[in-house]
């Protein structure tokens, strides 16, 4: 197994905001579910459902202090919108997003 | 009578399919003095907008089923929700979408992920602007001398009540009334006395009508009353009470002043004109007949309205056929 930045927990920009702590915790707890949902849509090639799930992360990520999730989700969305036939590119972008999501820590 | 605009805490309706956006905003806006309403779909949002009449709507664009643009279109096409300001929230940054949102009637456009202080400021600004617009709209419809609604409000309100009455099949009565010999009063006692007479009469109107009635100053010494859900006989009773109260009013400053008023009551428009103007015309003709019949009285519109009120001065048979109210 590789070690390095990929395995480091992803900390919210708002981690020192007491008001945000319970929100971030909930956001982190939902991540496995979000990842499962995206993977399941991906496996079934349900691109519009996948895009919707990704879009929700894009809208919320930055708000919870995870701007990298918003950026990464945006590029998945763009791949789906511009080259829906290029499944390899979508898969790659999605993989990056899921890596980030998996590192989200409360 | 015109009410002051209540300073209750504004209600914000958030329409977004992502629950985590709801949680985030509920926490981030909790100190803003705003009541929250949450809708997780466009359909639900439209229902809540109609039923709760929020002060402001935050609307996500990208939603399954009914998307934000469609919701915005429906909000702006529905009379009961068209004036509620909408701030569009979207992760899409292209100016084409922003332009489209503004064209559909959005007040503002905020990109996700939003910067919370900025969103707060935009929300407060939208609420402030809306409050100001409502205040101005309210003030523009109030007569400054008497505090009654003015003619601009009357036309709007009468139109609405006519529609309501025909939809619900309920009776509607409309009254035009006028202070008798007002010009003479102004000429003999002066304009301040005339103003006082108008203010006193307006106060009597407000005291005698019910909460759901609308009294307006139509112009000069002419007033109008809309009485929803009221048969003509009942409306005549209300007018009779106003007439009597006006007759006995007295003023310390002008002991010689007395006022009387004439009333024309109608429960229908003139034939062939179902709009507000037709109703005003019917009540106005009846008022004219009340004047002709000697003033200081209440008359009700006849079932077969005359064609014209002209030339009836000399020829009694040309006067509108009315029945005496009392």
Short mmCIF file of C-alpha atoms in Angstrom, two decimals:
data_model
loop_
_atom_site.label_atom_id
_atom_site.label_comp_id
_atom_site.label_asym_id
_atom_site.label_seq_id
_atom_site.Cartn_x
_atom_site.Cartn_y
_atom_site.Cartn_z
CA UNK A 1 0.00 0.00 0.00
CA UNK A 2 1.10 3.49 -0.85
CA UNK A 3 1.39 6.00 1.87
CA UNK A 4 1.47 9.77 1.52
CA UNK A 5 -0.90 12.66 0.98
CA UNK A 6 -3.54 10.38 -0.55
CA UNK A 7 -4.12 8.72 2.76
CA UNK A 8 -3.97 11.79 4.92
CA UNK A 9 -7.29 12.87 6.38
CA UNK A 10 -8.86 15.83 4.60
CA UNK A 11 -9.59 18.53 7.16
CA UNK A 12 -12.27 21.16 6.69
CA UNK A 13 -11.18 24.79 6.31
CA UNK A 14 -13.74 25.50 9.01
CA UNK A 15 -12.44 22.93 11.49
CA UNK A 16 -11.78 25.59 14.12
CA UNK A 17 -15.34 26.95 13.84
CA UNK A 18 -17.27 25.48 16.80
CA UNK A 19 -20.57 26.15 15.11
CA UNK A 20 -19.50 24.10 12.12
CA UNK A 21 -18.16 21.10 14.03
CA UNK A 22 -21.41 19.12 14.26
CA UNK A 23 -22.22 19.95 10.64
CA UNK A 24 -18.83 18.78 9.40
CA UNK A 25 -19.18 15.63 11.45
CA UNK A 26 -22.49 14.83 9.81
CA UNK A 27 -21.05 15.66 6.40
CA UNK A 28 -18.17 13.24 7.04
CA UNK A 29 -20.50 10.53 8.28
CA UNK A 30 -22.50 10.71 5.08
CA UNK A 31 -19.43 10.26 2.90
CA UNK A 32 -19.39 6.44 2.74
CA UNK A 33 -23.01 6.57 1.63
CA UNK A 34 -22.23 9.20 -0.99
CA UNK A 35 -19.32 7.16 -2.28
CA UNK A 36 -21.46 4.02 -2.50
CA UNK A 37 -24.15 5.88 -4.37
CA UNK A 38 -21.72 7.30 -6.92
CA UNK A 39 -20.04 3.94 -7.42
CA UNK A 40 -23.36 2.20 -7.83
CA UNK A 41 -24.52 4.69 -10.48
CA UNK A 42 -21.14 4.38 -12.18
CA UNK A 43 -21.30 0.59 -12.30
CA UNK A 44 -24.78 0.71 -13.83
CA UNK A 45 -23.64 3.48 -16.20
CA UNK A 46 -26.44 5.72 -14.94
CA UNK A 47 -24.73 8.93 -15.98
CA UNK A 48 -27.52 11.38 -15.21
CA UNK A 49 -28.04 9.97 -11.71
CA UNK A 50 -24.27 10.00 -11.21
CA UNK A 51 -24.11 13.60 -12.36
CA UNK A 52 -26.81 14.55 -9.85
CA UNK A 53 -24.98 12.93 -6.95
CA UNK A 54 -21.74 14.60 -8.00
CA UNK A 55 -23.51 17.92 -8.39
CA UNK A 56 -24.77 17.82 -4.82
CA UNK A 57 -21.22 17.34 -3.57
CA UNK A 58 -20.08 20.19 -5.74
CA UNK A 59 -22.64 22.50 -4.21
CA UNK A 60 -21.99 21.46 -0.63
CA UNK A 61 -18.24 20.73 -0.50
CA UNK A 62 -16.96 24.28 -0.36
CA UNK A 63 -19.71 25.31 2.03
CA UNK A 64 -18.47 22.72 4.49
CA UNK A 65 -14.87 23.82 4.06
CA UNK A 66 -13.82 21.28 1.44
CA UNK A 67 -13.22 23.40 -1.68
CA UNK A 68 -11.15 20.61 -3.27
CA UNK A 69 -14.28 18.43 -3.32
CA UNK A 70 -16.20 21.16 -5.12
CA UNK A 71 -13.41 21.54 -7.69
CA UNK A 72 -13.08 17.82 -8.24
CA UNK A 73 -16.85 17.36 -8.51
CA UNK A 74 -16.95 20.15 -11.03
CA UNK A 75 -14.48 18.38 -13.29
CA UNK A 76 -16.49 15.14 -13.11
CA UNK A 77 -19.58 17.07 -14.08
CA UNK A 78 -17.74 18.73 -16.94
CA UNK A 79 -16.51 15.38 -18.23
CA UNK A 80 -20.06 14.03 -18.17
CA UNK A 81 -21.41 17.13 -19.90
CA UNK A 82 -18.76 17.49 -22.58
CA UNK A 83 -17.69 13.92 -23.37
CA UNK A 84 -20.33 11.52 -22.04
CA UNK A 85 -18.95 8.84 -24.37
CA UNK A 86 -15.46 9.01 -22.91
CA UNK A 87 -16.08 6.70 -19.99
CA UNK A 88 -12.40 6.39 -19.23
CA UNK A 89 -12.02 10.12 -18.64
CA UNK A 90 -15.17 10.20 -16.52
CA UNK A 91 -13.95 7.22 -14.55
CA UNK A 92 -10.64 8.90 -13.89
CA UNK A 93 -12.22 12.13 -12.72
CA UNK A 94 -14.69 10.22 -10.57
CA UNK A 95 -11.88 8.22 -9.05
CA UNK A 96 -10.16 11.42 -7.96
CA UNK A 97 -13.36 12.72 -6.41
CA UNK A 98 -13.97 9.48 -4.53
CA UNK A 99 -10.38 9.49 -3.24
CA UNK A 100 -11.00 12.96 -1.82
CA UNK A 101 -14.36 12.00 -0.32
CA UNK A 102 -12.85 8.97 1.35
CA UNK A 103 -10.34 11.22 3.12
CA UNK A 104 -12.93 13.59 4.56
CA UNK A 105 -12.47 13.73 8.32
CA UNK A 106 -14.60 15.32 10.95
CA UNK B 1 -58.89 50.13 6.71
CA UNK B 2 -55.24 50.28 5.77
CA UNK B 3 -53.11 48.42 8.27
CA UNK B 4 -49.54 49.16 9.15
CA UNK B 5 -47.12 46.71 7.65
CA UNK B 6 -46.30 44.28 10.40
CA UNK B 7 -42.66 43.97 11.39
CA UNK B 8 -42.69 40.23 11.90
CA UNK B 9 -39.59 38.15 11.35
CA UNK B 10 -39.16 37.30 7.69
CA UNK B 11 -39.74 33.75 6.46
CA UNK B 12 -37.12 32.28 4.17
CA UNK B 13 -38.03 29.34 1.96
CA UNK B 14 -35.08 27.25 0.82
CA UNK B 15 -35.77 25.00 -2.17
CA UNK B 16 -32.83 22.65 -2.64
CA UNK B 17 -32.69 18.90 -3.10
CA UNK B 18 -29.47 18.57 -1.03
CA UNK B 19 -30.22 18.09 2.70
CA UNK B 20 -26.69 19.17 3.65
CA UNK B 21 -27.32 22.63 2.16
CA UNK B 22 -30.40 22.93 4.36
CA UNK B 23 -28.43 22.00 7.46
CA UNK B 24 -25.62 24.37 6.59
CA UNK B 25 -27.88 27.35 6.01
CA UNK B 26 -30.05 26.67 9.04
CA UNK B 27 -26.96 26.93 11.22
CA UNK B 28 -25.30 29.78 9.36
CA UNK B 29 -28.39 31.96 9.28
CA UNK B 30 -29.68 31.20 12.75
CA UNK B 31 -28.71 34.61 14.11
CA UNK B 32 -30.34 36.55 11.29
CA UNK B 33 -33.81 36.60 12.84
CA UNK B 34 -35.24 34.58 9.96
CA UNK B 35 -37.80 31.78 10.13
CA UNK B 36 -36.81 28.82 7.96
CA UNK B 37 -38.98 26.78 5.65
CA UNK B 38 -37.42 23.80 3.92
CA UNK B 39 -38.39 22.20 0.61
CA UNK B 40 -36.37 19.33 -0.84
CA UNK B 41 -38.01 19.43 -4.26
CA UNK B 42 -39.37 21.99 -6.68
CA UNK B 43 -42.90 20.66 -6.31
CA UNK B 44 -42.78 20.94 -2.53
CA UNK B 45 -41.26 24.41 -2.85
CA UNK B 46 -44.12 25.65 -5.02
CA UNK B 47 -46.67 24.36 -2.52
CA UNK B 48 -44.93 25.97 0.45
CA UNK B 49 -44.50 29.26 -1.41
CA UNK B 50 -48.24 29.42 -2.06
CA UNK B 51 -49.34 28.30 1.40
CA UNK B 52 -46.81 30.23 3.53
CA UNK B 53 -46.10 33.34 1.44
CA UNK B 54 -42.41 33.57 2.46
CA UNK B 55 -40.58 36.91 2.41
CA UNK B 56 -37.77 35.44 0.32
CA UNK B 57 -37.03 32.26 -1.61
CA UNK B 58 -33.59 30.71 -2.07
CA UNK B 59 -33.85 28.46 -5.09
CA UNK B 60 -31.42 25.82 -6.29
CA UNK B 61 -31.29 25.42 -10.07
CA UNK B 62 -30.07 21.89 -10.52
CA UNK B 63 -32.78 19.63 -9.09
CA UNK B 64 -34.29 16.40 -10.41
CA UNK B 65 -37.85 16.41 -11.80
CA UNK B 66 -38.79 20.07 -11.57
CA UNK B 67 -35.62 22.13 -12.03
CA UNK B 68 -35.06 25.60 -10.60
CA UNK B 69 -35.81 27.44 -13.82
CA UNK B 70 -39.16 25.71 -14.14
CA UNK B 71 -39.93 26.49 -10.48
CA UNK B 72 -38.96 30.13 -11.03
CA UNK B 73 -41.18 30.33 -14.11
CA UNK B 74 -44.16 28.94 -12.22
CA UNK B 75 -43.57 31.20 -9.21
CA UNK B 76 -43.52 34.25 -11.44
CA UNK B 77 -46.62 33.20 -13.37
CA UNK B 78 -48.73 32.62 -10.28
CA UNK B 79 -50.31 35.84 -8.96
CA UNK B 80 -50.02 34.78 -5.30
CA UNK B 81 -46.25 34.16 -5.53
CA UNK B 82 -45.08 36.46 -8.33
CA UNK B 83 -43.99 39.24 -5.98
CA UNK B 84 -41.92 37.07 -3.64
CA UNK B 85 -38.24 37.84 -4.33
CA UNK B 86 -36.14 34.87 -5.42
CA UNK B 87 -32.38 34.46 -5.01
CA UNK B 88 -31.07 31.71 -7.25
CA UNK B 89 -28.38 29.44 -5.78
CA UNK B 90 -26.36 27.50 -8.23
CA UNK B 91 -23.02 25.82 -8.71
CA UNK B 92 -23.20 26.77 -12.36
CA UNK B 93 -21.16 29.89 -13.01
CA UNK B 94 -21.85 30.47 -16.70
CA UNK B 95 -23.24 33.89 -17.37
CA UNK B 96 -25.82 32.44 -19.77
CA UNK B 97 -27.57 30.72 -16.86
CA UNK B 98 -27.34 33.83 -14.71
CA UNK B 99 -28.89 35.93 -17.44
CA UNK B 100 -31.65 33.38 -17.86
CA UNK B 101 -32.40 33.44 -14.13
CA UNK B 102 -32.63 37.23 -14.11
CA UNK B 103 -34.81 37.19 -17.22
CA UNK B 104 -37.19 34.82 -15.50
CA UNK B 105 -37.50 37.26 -12.62
CA UNK B 106 -34.80 36.31 -10.09
CA UNK B 107 -33.71 39.15 -7.84
CA UNK B 108 -30.18 37.87 -7.32
CA UNK B 109 -27.88 34.98 -8.21
CA UNK B 110 -25.42 33.41 -5.78
CA UNK B 111 -22.87 30.81 -6.77
CA UNK B 112 -22.32 27.65 -4.78
CA UNK B 113 -20.34 26.93 -2.75
CA UNK B 114 -21.36 30.21 -1.25
CA UNK B 115 -19.41 32.46 0.98
CA UNK B 116 -21.63 32.65 4.06
CA UNK B 117 -21.12 36.32 5.01
CA UNK B 118 -21.80 37.31 1.41
CA UNK B 119 -24.94 35.19 1.23
CA UNK B 120 -26.11 36.66 4.54
CA UNK B 121 -25.60 40.17 3.20
CA UNK B 122 -27.45 39.37 -0.01
CA UNK B 123 -30.35 37.83 1.89
CA UNK B 124 -30.64 40.86 4.17
CA UNK B 125 -30.38 43.20 1.22
CA UNK B 126 -33.16 41.37 -0.64
CA UNK B 127 -35.38 41.40 2.46
CA UNK B 128 -34.71 45.10 3.00
CA UNK B 129 -35.46 45.97 -0.59
CA UNK B 130 -38.67 43.98 -0.59
CA UNK B 131 -39.82 45.54 2.64
CA UNK B 132 -39.15 48.98 1.21
CA UNK B 133 -41.02 48.19 -1.99
CA UNK B 134 -44.01 46.90 -0.05
CA UNK B 135 -43.95 49.99 2.13
CA UNK B 136 -43.86 52.29 -0.88
CA UNK B 137 -46.57 50.30 -2.60
CA UNK B 138 -48.67 50.50 0.56
CA UNK B 139 -48.10 54.23 0.97
CA UNK B 140 -48.89 54.91 -2.67
CA UNK B 141 -52.34 53.50 -2.06
CA UNK B 142 -53.22 55.57 0.99
CA UNK B 143 -54.96 58.90 0.96
CA UNK B 144 -52.83 61.28 3.01
CA UNK B 145 -55.65 63.45 4.31
CA UNK B 146 -57.98 60.75 5.61
CA UNK B 147 -55.73 57.70 5.98
CA UNK B 148 -58.22 55.67 3.95
CA UNK B 149 -57.22 53.68 0.90
CA UNK B 150 -57.12 55.80 -2.25
CA UNK B 151 -58.58 55.33 -5.69
CA UNK B 152 -55.59 53.36 -7.00
CA UNK B 153 -56.17 50.76 -4.31
CA UNK B 154 -59.92 50.77 -4.86
CA UNK B 155 -59.61 49.78 -8.51
CA UNK B 156 -57.27 46.91 -7.71
CA UNK B 157 -59.24 45.71 -4.73
CA UNK B 158 -62.63 45.95 -6.40
CA UNK B 159 -61.38 43.92 -9.35
CA UNK B 160 -60.13 41.24 -6.93
CA UNK B 161 -63.38 41.17 -4.95
CA UNK B 162 -65.47 40.92 -8.13
CA UNK B 163 -63.45 37.89 -9.21
CA UNK B 164 -63.64 36.36 -5.75
CA UNK B 165 -67.42 36.85 -5.54
CA UNK B 166 -68.05 35.30 -8.93
CA UNK B 167 -65.73 32.40 -8.15
CA UNK B 168 -67.26 31.67 -4.78
CA UNK B 169 -70.78 32.67 -5.83
CA UNK B 170 -71.12 35.05 -2.90
CA UNK B 171 -72.94 38.39 -2.90
CA UNK B 172 -70.91 41.57 -3.22
CA UNK B 173 -72.05 45.11 -2.53
CA UNK B 174 -70.39 48.29 -3.63
CA UNK B 175 -71.13 51.81 -2.41
CA UNK B 176 -70.33 55.25 -3.71
CA UNK B 177 -71.07 58.07 -1.31
CA UNK B 178 -70.54 61.77 -1.25
CA UNK B 179 -70.74 64.59 1.29
CA UNK B 180 -73.68 66.84 0.51
CA UNK B 181 -73.10 70.52 -0.33
CA UNK B 182 -69.40 70.15 0.36
CA UNK B 183 -68.42 73.02 -1.89
CA UNK B 184 -70.68 75.33 0.07
CA UNK B 185 -69.14 74.15 3.34
CA UNK B 186 -65.66 74.91 2.00
CA UNK B 187 -66.77 78.33 0.78
CA UNK B 188 -68.46 79.40 4.00
CA UNK B 189 -66.25 77.83 6.69
CA UNK B 190 -62.98 77.53 4.81
CA UNK B 191 -60.82 74.65 3.64
CA UNK B 192 -59.52 73.61 7.07
CA UNK B 193 -63.14 73.00 8.08
CA UNK B 194 -63.69 71.08 4.86
CA UNK B 195 -60.64 68.93 5.57
CA UNK B 196 -61.88 68.25 9.07
CA UNK B 197 -65.28 67.22 7.71
CA UNK B 198 -63.61 64.78 5.31
CA UNK B 199 -61.45 63.36 8.09
CA UNK B 200 -64.43 62.96 10.39
CA UNK B 201 -66.47 61.25 7.72
CA UNK B 202 -63.55 58.91 6.97
CA UNK B 203 -63.34 58.03 10.66
CA UNK B 204 -67.06 57.26 10.78
CA UNK B 205 -66.64 55.00 7.73
CA UNK B 206 -63.85 53.11 9.40
CA UNK B 207 -65.82 52.69 12.59
CA UNK B 208 -68.93 51.41 10.88
CA UNK B 209 -67.47 48.95 8.38
CA UNK B 210 -66.21 45.47 9.21
CA UNK B 211 -62.60 44.29 9.03
CA UNK B 212 -63.10 42.67 5.65
CA UNK B 213 -64.78 45.70 4.10
CA UNK B 214 -62.71 48.30 2.27
CA UNK B 215 -63.34 52.04 2.53
CA UNK B 216 -61.61 54.37 0.08
CA UNK B 217 -61.48 58.04 -0.63
CA UNK B 218 -62.44 58.10 -4.27
CA UNK B 219 -61.51 61.73 -4.76
CA UNK B 220 -62.66 65.14 -3.50
CA UNK B 221 -65.62 64.55 -1.20
CA UNK B 222 -66.46 61.21 -2.78
CA UNK B 223 -65.90 57.89 -1.00
CA UNK B 224 -66.37 54.24 -1.91
CA UNK B 225 -66.95 51.10 0.15
CA UNK B 226 -66.50 47.50 -0.95
CA UNK B 227 -68.53 45.02 1.13
CA UNK B 228 -67.63 41.45 0.24
CA UNK B 229 -70.01 38.62 1.02
CA UNK B 230 -72.78 41.13 1.71
CA UNK B 231 -76.25 41.28 0.14
CA UNK B 232 -77.49 44.69 -0.86
CA UNK B 233 -80.01 44.92 2.01
CA UNK B 234 -77.21 44.48 4.55
CA UNK B 235 -75.02 47.02 2.76
CA UNK B 236 -77.88 49.49 2.86
CA UNK B 237 -78.02 48.95 6.64
CA UNK B 238 -74.29 49.73 6.99
CA UNK B 239 -74.71 52.90 4.91
CA UNK B 240 -77.72 53.95 6.94
CA UNK B 241 -75.66 53.73 10.14
CA UNK B 242 -72.90 55.81 8.53
CA UNK B 243 -75.45 58.33 7.31
CA UNK B 244 -76.93 58.74 10.78
CA UNK B 245 -73.54 58.99 12.49
CA UNK B 246 -72.47 61.72 10.03
CA UNK B 247 -75.68 63.62 10.56
CA UNK B 248 -75.13 63.95 14.33
CA UNK B 249 -71.39 64.66 14.23
CA UNK B 250 -70.34 67.95 15.83
CA UNK B 251 -67.14 69.98 16.13
CA UNK B 252 -66.07 72.21 18.96
CA UNK B 253 -64.11 74.43 16.61
CA UNK B 254 -66.97 74.77 14.11
CA UNK B 255 -70.21 74.65 16.10
CA UNK B 256 -72.20 75.66 13.01
CA UNK B 257 -70.84 72.91 10.84
CA UNK B 258 -72.89 69.86 10.05
CA UNK B 259 -72.48 67.24 7.37
CA UNK B 260 -74.80 64.89 5.60
CA UNK B 261 -74.01 62.32 2.95
CA UNK B 262 -75.75 60.56 0.09
CA UNK B 263 -75.19 56.90 -0.77
CA UNK B 264 -75.61 54.78 -3.88
CA UNK B 265 -75.48 51.03 -3.18
CA UNK B 266 -75.18 48.41 -5.87
CA UNK B 267 -74.84 44.64 -5.90
CA UNK B 268 -74.14 44.41 -9.62
CA UNK B 269 -72.45 46.31 -12.45
CA UNK B 270 -74.35 48.16 -15.13
CA UNK B 271 -75.48 45.89 -17.91
CA UNK B 272 -72.80 44.79 -20.32
CA UNK B 273 -69.85 45.88 -18.14
CA UNK B 274 -68.77 43.24 -15.69
CA UNK B 275 -65.50 44.91 -14.65
CA UNK B 276 -64.74 47.31 -11.80
CA UNK B 277 -65.67 50.26 -13.97
CA UNK B 278 -69.12 48.75 -14.53
CA UNK B 279 -69.66 48.41 -10.78
CA UNK B 280 -68.45 51.94 -10.10
CA UNK B 281 -70.75 53.25 -12.80
CA UNK B 282 -73.75 51.44 -11.30
CA UNK B 283 -73.12 52.77 -7.79
CA UNK B 284 -72.33 56.21 -9.15
CA UNK B 285 -75.63 56.42 -11.04
CA UNK B 286 -77.47 55.41 -7.90
CA UNK B 287 -75.59 58.02 -5.91
CA UNK B 288 -76.62 60.58 -8.49
CA UNK B 289 -80.23 59.50 -8.08
CA UNK B 290 -79.89 59.86 -4.29
CA UNK B 291 -78.67 63.39 -4.82
CA UNK B 292 -81.58 64.10 -7.15
CA UNK B 293 -84.02 62.68 -4.64
CA UNK B 294 -83.00 65.28 -2.07
CA UNK B 295 -79.64 64.13 -0.62
CA UNK B 296 -78.90 62.75 2.87
CA UNK B 297 -80.21 59.32 1.94
CA UNK B 298 -79.26 55.78 0.93
CA UNK B 299 -80.48 54.35 -2.34
CA UNK B 300 -79.99 50.92 -3.88
CA UNK B 301 -79.48 50.17 -7.56
CA UNK B 302 -82.53 48.95 -9.45
CA UNK B 303 -82.60 45.65 -11.29
CA UNK B 304 -83.07 47.35 -14.64
CA UNK B 305 -80.40 50.00 -14.79
CA UNK B 306 -81.02 53.06 -16.90
CA UNK B 307 -78.87 53.72 -19.92
CA UNK B 308 -77.68 57.11 -18.88
CA UNK B 309 -77.76 59.48 -16.01
CA UNK B 310 -77.79 62.55 -18.21
CA UNK B 311 -80.75 64.87 -18.65
CA UNK B 312 -82.51 63.52 -15.61
CA UNK B 313 -82.39 66.83 -13.84
CA UNK B 314 -85.43 68.23 -15.60
CA UNK B 315 -87.19 65.01 -16.42
CA UNK B 316 -87.94 62.78 -13.44
CA UNK B 317 -88.80 59.77 -15.62
CA UNK B 318 -85.23 59.70 -16.90
CA UNK B 319 -83.78 59.29 -13.41
CA UNK B 320 -82.46 55.85 -12.51
CA UNK B 321 -85.20 53.68 -11.10
CA UNK B 322 -84.22 52.94 -7.57
CA UNK B 323 -85.98 51.69 -4.55
CA UNK B 324 -85.82 53.60 -1.35
CA UNK B 325 -83.66 51.80 1.09
CA UNK B 326 -85.35 52.36 4.39
#
